[in-house]
Amino acid sequence: MAELTFLGAAAEVTGSCFLIAAQRTRFLVDCGLFQGGRDADDKNEAALDFDAGTLAFVILTHAHIDHSGLLPRLAARGFQGPVYATAPTVDLLGAMLPDSAHIQELDAEWARERAERDVRGGRGSGNVAGAPLYTVADAERCLRQLRAVEYGKPTQPAPGVRFRFRDAGHILGSAVVELWLDEPGGTRKIVFSGDLGQPGRPVMADPTPIPDADVLVVESTYGDRLHRTLATTYDEIAHVLTTTLPRGNVVIPAFAVGRTQEILHVLADLVRQGRSPGLTIFVDSPLATRATEITARYAALLDRESRDLAQWQTQHRDRVRVLFTETPQESKAINAVTRGAVIIAASGMCEGGRIRHHLRHNLGRDECAVVFTGFQARGTLGRQIVDGATRVRLFGADVAVRATVHTIGGLSAHGDQAALLQWLAGFREPPTATYVVHGERETATGFAQLVRDRLHFPAVIVPERGAHYRID
Ligand SMILES: [Zn+2]
């Protein structure tokens, strides 16, 4: 009898990783990094505590690091099989995994230096492991294991296992996985929602409804709330731009992949509609630049509206000036700009990356604005600011929060409660077992109750990390 083990995203939002041990084969669906919170490092160290060499393959739902970011570690620990993903996901990972590895290397170096400083200052024992979770070389090597699979195409990665990707509408290349296991008792269908998009959102298509499953694993990031409408989001962003830019800068922390491209779409659209003055936008993230190029290459997978807007933009480059900065020098030069700029940088939760420099220069100025457009996980700097911290730590210094802080929900890459319920209502028969993952504990638990009450699904479970269940 096959077994499903929840290695991550269990009563929390990051670290998506599910192990399936079937009759003849063992494999993973997603292999994500834990992010945010003090114990993320420990969880990342411990997450792949099994013989990686025995895994036959990995299926990835999408490129986000909390779904893919432990792949280089898996490969470094002996996994040699193929990793199946959609073509855009493969391309995005080509930029994202080396970038993630680079961050791991920098973090490790920083921790080592700090430990040495502490020893010299008579504090601490200097006992820091100092090894990164994985290296750029590990990441480059594991990219060779990626295999692109088209949406809708049935694929058989091993005897007795078939799967198919359906568009999840979350980010470019994101997929729902339909998986069939031939077991002694018959064939079982398992569906992994991956991350589901919000229907009607700019740029991305709507998530594909799935009609049937025996076992369902569904995300619940925003299972406890409704997003404001897109119209409200446009109003809010237009207001921030027109009131802030004459005096200060607008800083937008954003995931390099997905969110940055959406924000660029909304900003250009506001200018096109005459609701914002002409804009100067810095995209200060080499990864976001690569992701924007990859997104343009897959225009056929995007919605009609974004293709029209892209066309308009090529004819109005003076109205929407988008400056992609590459080198650290170019990035630092932005610090001299005190007003009139929109600065988009990663990471989206302000845990690392160039956004921290822009926060250091703008957060303490009451004429500036910081706009959050994505989920801020517990324990992250982004969450502290959103929760109203008046001072935060940046580069070892206290920085007062004087800029106005805006949280704009309508752009979320994740479906809200209504969208998740709508997608679940697409099942003609309730699955025999439904596992609610990828949500903070209270959110996942509340959403599970809602699915029982409203949709009458039997056996709706919020699994704990490490819990395993029989698939029958
Ligand atoms: Zn995602």
Tab-separated table of C-alpha atoms and ligand atoms in Angstrom:
chain	number	residue	atom	x	y	z
A	1	MET	CA	0.000	0.000	0.000
A	2	ALA	CA	1.389	3.378	-0.984
A	3	GLU	CA	2.159	5.944	1.660
A	4	LEU	CA	2.229	9.745	1.615
A	5	THR	CA	4.572	11.626	3.990
A	6	PHE	CA	4.433	15.363	4.640
A	7	LEU	CA	8.013	16.584	4.889
A	8	GLY	CA	7.102	20.273	4.886
A	9	ALA	CA	4.396	22.917	4.357
A	10	ALA	CA	2.610	21.131	7.222
A	11	ALA	CA	0.790	23.700	9.393
A	12	GLU	CA	3.073	26.331	7.854
A	13	VAL	CA	3.525	28.077	4.537
A	14	THR	CA	7.005	27.134	3.338
A	15	GLY	CA	9.012	23.954	2.740
A	16	SER	CA	6.592	22.146	0.413
A	17	CYS	CA	7.839	18.577	0.057
A	18	PHE	CA	5.796	15.394	-0.121
A	19	LEU	CA	7.205	11.885	-0.259
A	20	ILE	CA	5.272	9.094	-1.914
A	21	ALA	CA	6.394	5.563	-1.252
A	22	ALA	CA	4.534	3.338	-3.699
A	23	GLN	CA	4.776	-0.391	-4.243
A	24	ARG	CA	7.761	-0.219	-6.561
A	25	THR	CA	8.998	3.348	-6.432
A	26	ARG	CA	9.653	6.302	-4.139
A	27	PHE	CA	9.507	9.895	-5.284
A	28	LEU	CA	8.899	13.479	-4.195
A	29	VAL	CA	6.373	16.064	-5.222
A	30	ASP	CA	8.128	19.427	-4.649
A	31	CYS	CA	11.354	19.896	-2.729
A	32	GLY	CA	11.019	23.318	-1.148
A	33	LEU	CA	13.105	25.448	1.141
A	34	PHE	CA	11.807	26.493	4.572
A	35	GLN	CA	11.903	30.288	4.858
A	36	GLY	CA	11.496	32.753	7.718
A	37	GLY	CA	11.575	32.088	11.416
A	38	ARG	CA	14.480	31.104	13.576
A	39	ASP	CA	14.088	27.382	13.035
A	40	ALA	CA	14.044	27.503	9.205
A	41	ASP	CA	17.770	26.715	9.067
A	42	ASP	CA	17.347	23.656	11.278
A	43	LYS	CA	14.376	22.437	9.258
A	44	ASN	CA	16.315	22.828	6.017
A	45	GLU	CA	19.209	20.846	7.476
A	46	ALA	CA	16.878	18.076	8.642
A	47	ALA	CA	14.291	18.024	5.844
A	48	LEU	CA	16.002	15.515	3.567
A	49	ASP	CA	17.042	13.146	6.302
A	50	PHE	CA	16.576	10.008	4.220
A	51	ASP	CA	18.500	8.155	1.571
A	52	ALA	CA	18.112	10.544	-1.380
A	53	GLY	CA	19.723	7.973	-3.665
A	54	THR	CA	16.654	5.724	-3.370
A	55	LEU	CA	14.300	8.312	-4.908
A	56	ALA	CA	13.359	7.554	-8.507
A	57	PHE	CA	12.306	11.077	-9.540
A	58	VAL	CA	10.856	14.412	-8.427
A	59	ILE	CA	7.812	16.264	-9.775
A	60	LEU	CA	7.767	20.050	-9.275
A	61	THR	CA	4.585	22.122	-9.175
A	62	HIS	CA	6.362	25.438	-9.809
A	63	ALA	CA	9.592	27.378	-9.531
A	64	HIS	CA	9.079	29.288	-6.261
A	65	ILE	CA	11.936	28.528	-3.883
A	66	ASP	CA	9.619	27.298	-1.118
A	67	HIS	CA	8.690	24.513	-3.591
A	68	SER	CA	12.008	23.953	-5.345
A	69	GLY	CA	14.801	25.380	-3.192
A	70	LEU	CA	16.065	22.148	-1.625
A	71	LEU	CA	16.626	20.410	-4.968
A	72	PRO	CA	20.363	21.217	-5.097
A	73	ARG	CA	20.732	19.761	-1.618
A	74	LEU	CA	18.800	16.654	-2.628
A	75	ALA	CA	21.096	16.188	-5.620
A	76	ALA	CA	24.194	16.826	-3.509
A	77	ARG	CA	22.969	14.103	-1.156
A	78	GLY	CA	22.878	11.521	-3.910
A	79	PHE	CA	19.636	11.961	-5.821
A	80	GLN	CA	20.398	11.290	-9.482
A	81	GLY	CA	16.968	10.907	-11.076
A	82	PRO	CA	15.025	13.244	-13.332
A	83	VAL	CA	13.089	16.276	-12.061
A	84	TYR	CA	9.889	16.877	-14.053
A	85	ALA	CA	8.540	20.416	-14.433
A	86	THR	CA	6.883	22.589	-17.073
A	87	ALA	CA	9.194	24.300	-19.594
A	88	PRO	CA	8.806	27.794	-18.070
A	89	THR	CA	9.567	26.323	-14.634
A	90	VAL	CA	12.739	24.740	-16.017
A	91	ASP	CA	13.818	28.088	-17.479
A	92	LEU	CA	13.001	29.996	-14.291
A	93	LEU	CA	14.907	27.505	-12.145
A	94	GLY	CA	17.936	28.022	-14.359
A	95	ALA	CA	18.069	31.522	-12.876
A	96	MET	CA	16.540	30.896	-9.443
A	97	LEU	CA	18.464	27.923	-8.068
A	98	PRO	CA	21.945	29.393	-8.673
A	99	ASP	CA	20.641	32.656	-7.160
A	100	SER	CA	19.338	30.803	-4.110
A	101	ALA	CA	22.683	28.987	-3.793
A	102	HIS	CA	24.518	32.292	-3.985
A	103	ILE	CA	22.386	33.587	-1.089
A	104	GLN	CA	23.147	30.398	0.896
A	105	GLU	CA	26.868	30.910	0.340
A	106	LEU	CA	26.699	34.574	1.400
A	107	ASP	CA	24.670	33.713	4.516
A	108	ALA	CA	27.159	31.030	5.525
A	109	GLU	CA	30.081	33.399	5.000
A	110	TRP	CA	28.340	36.099	7.029
A	111	ALA	CA	27.607	33.674	9.879
A	112	ARG	CA	31.240	32.562	9.877
A	113	GLU	CA	32.536	36.140	9.995
A	114	ARG	CA	30.151	37.050	12.787
A	115	ALA	CA	31.232	34.015	14.817
A	116	GLU	CA	34.882	34.966	14.362
A	117	ARG	CA	34.131	38.540	15.427
A	118	ASP	CA	32.335	37.242	18.508
A	119	VAL	CA	35.311	35.098	19.437
A	120	ARG	CA	37.662	38.062	19.079
A	121	GLY	CA	35.273	40.136	21.204
A	122	GLY	CA	35.230	37.424	23.871
A	123	ARG	CA	31.634	36.398	23.062
A	124	GLY	CA	30.562	32.990	21.863
A	125	SER	CA	32.584	29.894	21.160
A	126	GLY	CA	33.026	30.431	17.441
A	127	ASN	CA	31.168	27.186	16.877
A	128	VAL	CA	29.435	27.833	13.611
A	129	ALA	CA	29.063	25.043	11.090
A	130	GLY	CA	29.825	27.577	8.367
A	131	ALA	CA	28.882	25.319	5.477
A	132	PRO	CA	26.161	26.593	3.170
A	133	LEU	CA	23.074	24.434	2.693
A	134	TYR	CA	24.301	24.029	-0.865
A	135	THR	CA	26.641	25.765	-3.264
A	136	VAL	CA	26.276	27.401	-6.658
A	137	ALA	CA	28.088	24.360	-8.095
A	138	ASP	CA	25.455	22.048	-6.523
A	139	ALA	CA	22.686	24.168	-8.053
A	140	GLU	CA	24.278	24.244	-11.516
A	141	ARG	CA	24.714	20.476	-11.405
A	142	CYS	CA	21.118	19.699	-10.420
A	143	LEU	CA	19.777	21.857	-13.284
A	144	ARG	CA	20.940	19.105	-15.624
A	145	GLN	CA	18.386	16.765	-14.016
A	146	LEU	CA	15.417	18.940	-15.053
A	147	ARG	CA	13.061	17.560	-17.716
A	148	ALA	CA	10.437	19.801	-19.315
A	149	VAL	CA	6.926	18.383	-19.642
A	150	GLU	CA	4.059	20.167	-21.419
A	151	TYR	CA	0.794	21.034	-19.716
A	152	GLY	CA	-1.791	18.321	-20.338
A	153	LYS	CA	0.663	15.696	-21.551
A	154	PRO	CA	0.407	12.343	-19.726
A	155	THR	CA	3.846	11.212	-18.598
A	156	GLN	CA	5.022	7.924	-17.108
A	157	PRO	CA	8.125	8.530	-15.000
A	158	ALA	CA	8.209	4.950	-13.660
A	159	PRO	CA	6.232	1.736	-14.099
A	160	GLY	CA	2.850	2.091	-12.409
A	161	VAL	CA	3.053	5.894	-12.066
A	162	ARG	CA	1.572	8.489	-14.439
A	163	PHE	CA	1.109	12.212	-14.039
A	164	ARG	CA	-0.149	15.278	-15.884
A	165	PHE	CA	0.393	19.011	-15.316
A	166	ARG	CA	-2.579	21.427	-15.434
A	167	ASP	CA	-2.234	25.227	-15.289
A	168	ALA	CA	-2.496	26.437	-11.670
A	169	GLY	CA	-2.615	30.148	-12.617
A	170	HIS	CA	-0.209	31.041	-9.798
A	171	ILE	CA	3.033	32.081	-11.536
A	172	LEU	CA	4.441	31.431	-14.978
A	173	GLY	CA	4.758	27.662	-15.418
A	174	SER	CA	2.842	26.779	-12.237
A	175	ALA	CA	1.002	23.485	-12.253
A	176	VAL	CA	-1.542	21.369	-10.474
A	177	VAL	CA	-0.319	17.754	-10.566
A	178	GLU	CA	-2.711	14.920	-11.334
A	179	LEU	CA	-1.003	11.675	-10.406
A	180	TRP	CA	-2.118	8.080	-10.898
A	181	LEU	CA	-0.621	5.192	-8.956
A	182	ASP	CA	-1.274	1.590	-10.017
A	183	GLU	CA	-1.325	-0.317	-6.764
A	184	PRO	CA	-2.296	-3.921	-5.972
A	185	GLY	CA	-5.776	-2.788	-4.854
A	186	GLY	CA	-6.348	-0.747	-8.043
A	187	THR	CA	-5.412	2.656	-9.436
A	188	ARG	CA	-5.476	5.638	-7.079
A	189	LYS	CA	-5.528	9.239	-8.232
A	190	ILE	CA	-3.748	11.833	-6.106
A	191	VAL	CA	-4.016	15.533	-6.891
A	192	PHE	CA	-1.536	18.139	-5.633
A	193	SER	CA	-2.894	21.655	-6.010
A	194	GLY	CA	0.555	23.245	-5.790
A	195	ASP	CA	-0.111	26.940	-5.268
A	196	LEU	CA	-3.378	28.112	-6.803
A	197	GLY	CA	-3.805	31.522	-8.415
A	198	GLN	CA	-6.605	34.019	-7.939
A	199	PRO	CA	-9.048	33.899	-10.866
A	200	GLY	CA	-9.289	37.111	-12.878
A	201	ARG	CA	-5.885	38.365	-11.814
A	202	PRO	CA	-3.706	40.194	-14.345
A	203	VAL	CA	-1.109	38.342	-16.403
A	204	MET	CA	-1.930	34.757	-15.370
A	205	ALA	CA	-4.640	32.415	-16.619
A	206	ASP	CA	-7.224	31.100	-14.113
A	207	PRO	CA	-6.484	27.836	-12.260
A	208	THR	CA	-7.752	24.721	-14.055
A	209	PRO	CA	-10.571	22.923	-12.216
A	210	ILE	CA	-9.957	19.222	-11.573
A	211	PRO	CA	-13.009	16.948	-11.589
A	212	ASP	CA	-11.848	13.975	-9.537
A	213	ALA	CA	-9.313	12.608	-7.058
A	214	ASP	CA	-9.107	9.855	-4.462
A	215	VAL	CA	-6.620	11.840	-2.411
A	216	LEU	CA	-6.183	15.611	-2.548
A	217	VAL	CA	-3.395	17.796	-1.163
A	218	VAL	CA	-4.526	21.424	-1.261
A	219	GLU	CA	-2.836	24.685	-0.310
A	220	SER	CA	-4.490	27.127	2.121
A	221	THR	CA	-2.210	30.196	2.277
A	222	TYR	CA	-5.166	32.608	2.261
A	223	GLY	CA	-7.797	30.130	3.423
A	224	ASP	CA	-8.898	32.585	6.122
A	225	ARG	CA	-9.522	35.752	4.119
A	226	LEU	CA	-10.887	37.410	1.038
A	227	HIS	CA	-8.686	39.567	-1.149
A	228	ARG	CA	-9.742	43.068	-1.953
A	229	THR	CA	-10.814	43.378	-5.556
A	230	LEU	CA	-8.415	44.238	-8.325
A	231	ALA	CA	-10.227	47.563	-8.800
A	232	THR	CA	-9.515	48.477	-5.160
A	233	THR	CA	-5.891	47.444	-5.643
A	234	TYR	CA	-5.550	49.742	-8.648
A	235	ASP	CA	-7.119	52.605	-6.633
A	236	GLU	CA	-4.765	52.028	-3.707
A	237	ILE	CA	-1.617	51.868	-5.802
A	238	ALA	CA	-2.655	54.945	-7.830
A	239	HIS	CA	-3.191	56.816	-4.566
A	240	VAL	CA	0.230	55.825	-3.187
A	241	LEU	CA	1.966	56.858	-6.416
A	242	THR	CA	0.296	60.256	-6.784
A	243	THR	CA	0.702	61.218	-3.119
A	244	THR	CA	4.238	59.879	-2.559
A	245	LEU	CA	6.311	60.408	-5.691
A	246	PRO	CA	6.355	64.245	-5.656
A	247	ARG	CA	8.165	64.099	-2.283
A	248	GLY	CA	9.679	60.650	-1.864
A	249	ASN	CA	10.126	57.145	-3.252
A	250	VAL	CA	7.804	54.166	-3.355
A	251	VAL	CA	9.613	50.979	-2.331
A	252	ILE	CA	8.011	47.676	-3.262
A	253	PRO	CA	9.472	44.438	-1.879
A	254	ALA	CA	8.535	41.748	-4.378
A	255	PHE	CA	9.346	38.196	-5.292
A	256	ALA	CA	11.541	38.363	-8.362
A	257	VAL	CA	9.443	35.798	-10.122
A	258	GLY	CA	5.772	36.460	-10.747
A	259	ARG	CA	5.087	39.351	-8.452
A	260	THR	CA	7.597	41.752	-10.031
A	261	GLN	CA	6.117	41.142	-13.488
A	262	GLU	CA	2.576	41.685	-12.153
A	263	ILE	CA	3.508	44.935	-10.462
A	264	LEU	CA	5.143	46.156	-13.655
A	265	HIS	CA	1.890	45.312	-15.428
A	266	VAL	CA	-0.248	47.241	-12.938
A	267	LEU	CA	2.068	50.271	-12.933
A	268	ALA	CA	2.130	50.461	-16.733
A	269	ASP	CA	-1.641	49.979	-16.841
A	270	LEU	CA	-2.183	52.873	-14.416
A	271	VAL	CA	-0.078	55.139	-16.628
A	272	ARG	CA	-1.927	53.948	-19.746
A	273	GLN	CA	-5.255	54.727	-18.049
A	274	GLY	CA	-4.009	58.216	-17.144
A	275	ARG	CA	-4.328	57.492	-13.431
A	276	SER	CA	-0.632	57.879	-12.683
A	277	PRO	CA	1.911	60.338	-13.993
A	278	GLY	CA	4.750	58.927	-16.096
A	279	LEU	CA	6.912	56.624	-13.983
A	280	THR	CA	10.559	55.853	-13.454
A	281	ILE	CA	10.774	52.308	-12.153
A	282	PHE	CA	13.931	50.593	-10.962
A	283	VAL	CA	13.829	46.819	-11.015
A	284	ASP	CA	16.803	46.204	-8.755
A	285	SER	CA	17.148	42.453	-8.967
A	286	PRO	CA	19.126	40.587	-11.616
A	287	LEU	CA	16.890	37.593	-10.954
A	288	ALA	CA	13.732	39.665	-11.573
A	289	THR	CA	15.302	40.915	-14.793
A	290	ARG	CA	15.906	37.351	-15.978
A	291	ALA	CA	12.390	36.331	-14.898
A	292	THR	CA	10.890	39.293	-16.779
A	293	GLU	CA	12.733	38.213	-19.938
A	294	ILE	CA	11.567	34.601	-19.512
A	295	THR	CA	7.975	35.780	-18.939
A	296	ALA	CA	8.076	37.797	-22.171
A	297	ARG	CA	9.323	34.708	-24.006
A	298	TYR	CA	6.284	32.697	-22.868
A	299	ALA	CA	3.776	35.434	-23.755
A	300	ALA	CA	1.534	32.799	-25.362
A	301	LEU	CA	0.808	31.329	-21.911
A	302	LEU	CA	-0.248	34.721	-20.506
A	303	ASP	CA	-3.643	36.377	-20.749
A	304	ARG	CA	-4.712	38.565	-23.654
A	305	GLU	CA	-4.713	41.770	-21.611
A	306	SER	CA	-1.037	41.526	-20.746
A	307	ARG	CA	-0.095	41.006	-24.390
A	308	ASP	CA	-2.023	44.183	-25.327
A	309	LEU	CA	-0.375	46.179	-22.572
A	310	ALA	CA	3.098	44.981	-23.580
A	311	GLN	CA	2.366	46.260	-27.080
A	312	TRP	CA	1.270	49.674	-25.749
A	313	GLN	CA	4.421	49.876	-23.633
A	314	THR	CA	6.781	49.354	-26.536
A	315	GLN	CA	5.220	52.475	-28.084
A	316	HIS	CA	5.385	54.540	-24.864
A	317	ARG	CA	8.810	53.869	-23.407
A	318	ASP	CA	9.124	57.510	-22.319
A	319	ARG	CA	5.964	57.275	-20.176
A	320	VAL	CA	6.988	54.134	-18.314
A	321	ARG	CA	10.773	54.059	-17.936
A	322	VAL	CA	11.796	50.683	-16.546
A	323	LEU	CA	15.458	50.540	-15.546
A	324	PHE	CA	16.821	47.089	-14.855
A	325	THR	CA	19.893	47.369	-12.649
A	326	GLU	CA	22.465	44.643	-12.770
A	327	THR	CA	25.683	45.483	-10.892
A	328	PRO	CA	26.031	46.396	-7.189
A	329	GLN	CA	27.296	49.835	-8.347
A	330	GLU	CA	24.099	50.453	-10.322
A	331	SER	CA	22.104	49.304	-7.315
A	332	LYS	CA	23.945	51.649	-4.957
A	333	ALA	CA	23.442	54.556	-7.362
A	334	ILE	CA	19.703	54.332	-6.648
A	335	ASN	CA	20.448	55.400	-3.073
A	336	ALA	CA	21.100	58.913	-4.395
A	337	VAL	CA	17.527	59.155	-5.720
A	338	THR	CA	15.441	60.776	-2.996
A	339	ARG	CA	12.129	61.235	-4.774
A	340	GLY	CA	10.096	60.278	-7.817
A	341	ALA	CA	11.238	56.663	-8.106
A	342	VAL	CA	9.441	53.376	-7.777
A	343	ILE	CA	11.959	50.813	-6.538
A	344	ILE	CA	11.085	47.136	-6.878
A	345	ALA	CA	13.506	44.660	-5.323
A	346	ALA	CA	13.633	41.207	-3.777
A	347	SER	CA	13.296	39.373	-1.539
A	348	GLY	CA	9.535	39.680	-1.256
A	349	MET	CA	9.563	39.134	2.502
A	350	CYS	CA	12.651	41.363	3.012
A	351	GLU	CA	14.672	38.460	4.394
A	352	GLY	CA	17.601	39.090	2.084
A	353	GLY	CA	18.574	40.695	-1.194
A	354	ARG	CA	18.827	44.284	-2.311
A	355	ILE	CA	15.470	45.323	-0.844
A	356	ARG	CA	17.159	45.588	2.558
A	357	HIS	CA	19.421	48.357	1.257
A	358	HIS	CA	16.449	50.274	-0.128
A	359	LEU	CA	14.582	49.881	3.146
A	360	ARG	CA	17.604	51.213	4.989
A	361	HIS	CA	17.562	54.324	2.812
A	362	ASN	CA	13.810	54.920	2.660
A	363	LEU	CA	12.110	53.322	5.676
A	364	GLY	CA	13.157	56.111	8.038
A	365	ARG	CA	11.791	58.906	5.808
A	366	ASP	CA	8.144	59.904	6.330
A	367	GLU	CA	7.890	61.200	2.755
A	368	CYS	CA	8.415	57.655	1.399
A	369	ALA	CA	6.073	54.684	1.132
A	370	VAL	CA	6.610	50.937	1.356
A	371	VAL	CA	4.039	48.810	-0.440
A	372	PHE	CA	3.647	45.132	0.423
A	373	THR	CA	1.777	43.113	-2.157
A	374	GLY	CA	2.486	39.549	-1.078
A	375	PHE	CA	2.200	37.174	1.833
A	376	GLN	CA	4.637	37.932	4.684
A	377	ALA	CA	5.490	34.774	6.596
A	378	ARG	CA	5.800	34.766	10.354
A	379	GLY	CA	9.302	35.636	11.551
A	380	THR	CA	10.284	37.676	8.491
A	381	LEU	CA	11.295	41.347	8.442
A	382	GLY	CA	8.392	42.020	6.072
A	383	ARG	CA	5.957	40.625	8.619
A	384	GLN	CA	7.411	42.841	11.373
A	385	ILE	CA	6.900	45.960	9.274
A	386	VAL	CA	3.399	44.935	8.182
A	387	ASP	CA	2.518	44.205	11.811
A	388	GLY	CA	3.401	47.796	12.689
A	389	ALA	CA	6.902	47.631	14.173
A	390	THR	CA	8.156	51.157	14.865
A	391	ARG	CA	11.829	50.133	14.720
A	392	VAL	CA	13.474	47.252	12.892
A	393	ARG	CA	17.013	45.867	12.695
A	394	LEU	CA	18.824	46.276	9.384
A	395	PHE	CA	22.525	45.585	8.881
A	396	GLY	CA	23.100	45.531	12.620
A	397	ALA	CA	21.472	48.936	13.191
A	398	ASP	CA	18.108	50.116	14.489
A	399	VAL	CA	16.046	51.803	11.784
A	400	ALA	CA	12.901	53.744	12.687
A	401	VAL	CA	9.851	53.016	10.557
A	402	ARG	CA	8.596	56.453	9.447
A	403	ALA	CA	7.573	55.722	5.861
A	404	THR	CA	3.917	54.955	5.335
A	405	VAL	CA	3.340	51.221	5.065
A	406	HIS	CA	0.669	49.821	2.758
A	407	THR	CA	-0.486	46.241	2.448
A	408	ILE	CA	-2.245	45.586	-0.805
A	409	GLY	CA	-4.011	42.233	-0.992
A	410	GLY	CA	-5.590	42.216	-4.433
A	411	LEU	CA	-2.445	41.168	-6.271
A	412	SER	CA	-1.846	38.003	-4.375
A	413	ALA	CA	-0.528	35.137	-6.461
A	414	HIS	CA	-2.590	32.877	-4.196
A	415	GLY	CA	-6.310	32.399	-4.427
A	416	ASP	CA	-8.301	33.727	-1.473
A	417	GLN	CA	-10.789	31.713	0.564
A	418	ALA	CA	-13.565	32.088	-2.037
A	419	ALA	CA	-11.222	31.133	-4.887
A	420	LEU	CA	-9.963	28.050	-3.032
A	421	LEU	CA	-13.514	26.939	-2.234
A	422	GLN	CA	-14.535	27.550	-5.843
A	423	TRP	CA	-11.665	25.383	-7.085
A	424	LEU	CA	-12.560	22.644	-4.580
A	425	ALA	CA	-16.185	22.800	-5.686
A	426	GLY	CA	-14.947	21.714	-9.123
A	427	PHE	CA	-14.566	18.145	-7.829
A	428	ARG	CA	-17.654	16.183	-8.895
A	429	GLU	CA	-17.239	13.797	-5.944
A	430	PRO	CA	-15.395	14.745	-2.759
A	431	PRO	CA	-11.975	13.068	-2.499
A	432	THR	CA	-11.802	10.239	0.043
A	433	ALA	CA	-9.094	12.123	1.916
A	434	THR	CA	-8.158	15.807	1.693
A	435	TYR	CA	-4.943	17.147	3.230
A	436	VAL	CA	-4.802	20.894	3.834
A	437	VAL	CA	-1.217	22.168	3.619
A	438	HIS	CA	0.740	25.367	2.906
A	439	GLY	CA	-1.088	27.521	5.438
A	440	GLU	CA	-0.231	28.721	8.926
A	441	ARG	CA	-1.692	26.404	11.549
A	442	GLU	CA	-4.780	28.446	12.469
A	443	THR	CA	-5.487	29.258	8.838
A	444	ALA	CA	-5.178	25.653	7.659
A	445	THR	CA	-7.287	24.372	10.559
A	446	GLY	CA	-10.035	26.931	9.990
A	447	PHE	CA	-10.041	26.272	6.278
A	448	ALA	CA	-10.250	22.501	6.832
A	449	GLN	CA	-13.374	23.070	8.956
A	450	LEU	CA	-14.879	25.242	6.226
A	451	VAL	CA	-14.284	22.517	3.628
A	452	ARG	CA	-16.059	19.999	5.881
A	453	ASP	CA	-18.982	22.347	6.591
A	454	ARG	CA	-19.539	23.928	3.209
A	455	LEU	CA	-18.464	21.240	0.749
A	456	HIS	CA	-19.118	18.190	2.939
A	457	PHE	CA	-15.741	16.639	2.126
A	458	PRO	CA	-15.128	13.694	4.470
A	459	ALA	CA	-11.731	13.294	6.174
A	460	VAL	CA	-10.206	16.760	5.852
A	461	ILE	CA	-6.871	16.692	7.657
A	462	VAL	CA	-4.184	19.240	8.544
A	463	PRO	CA	-1.081	17.028	8.653
A	464	GLU	CA	1.860	17.609	10.982
A	465	ARG	CA	5.403	17.712	9.625
A	466	GLY	CA	6.669	14.148	9.317
A	467	ALA	CA	3.175	12.599	9.470
A	468	HIS	CA	2.459	9.807	7.012
A	469	TYR	CA	-0.796	8.380	5.753
A	470	ARG	CA	-1.755	5.331	3.736
A	471	ILE	CA	-3.183	6.007	0.329
A	472	ASP	CA	-6.206	3.746	0.084
B	1	ZN	ZN	4.314	29.677	-5.075
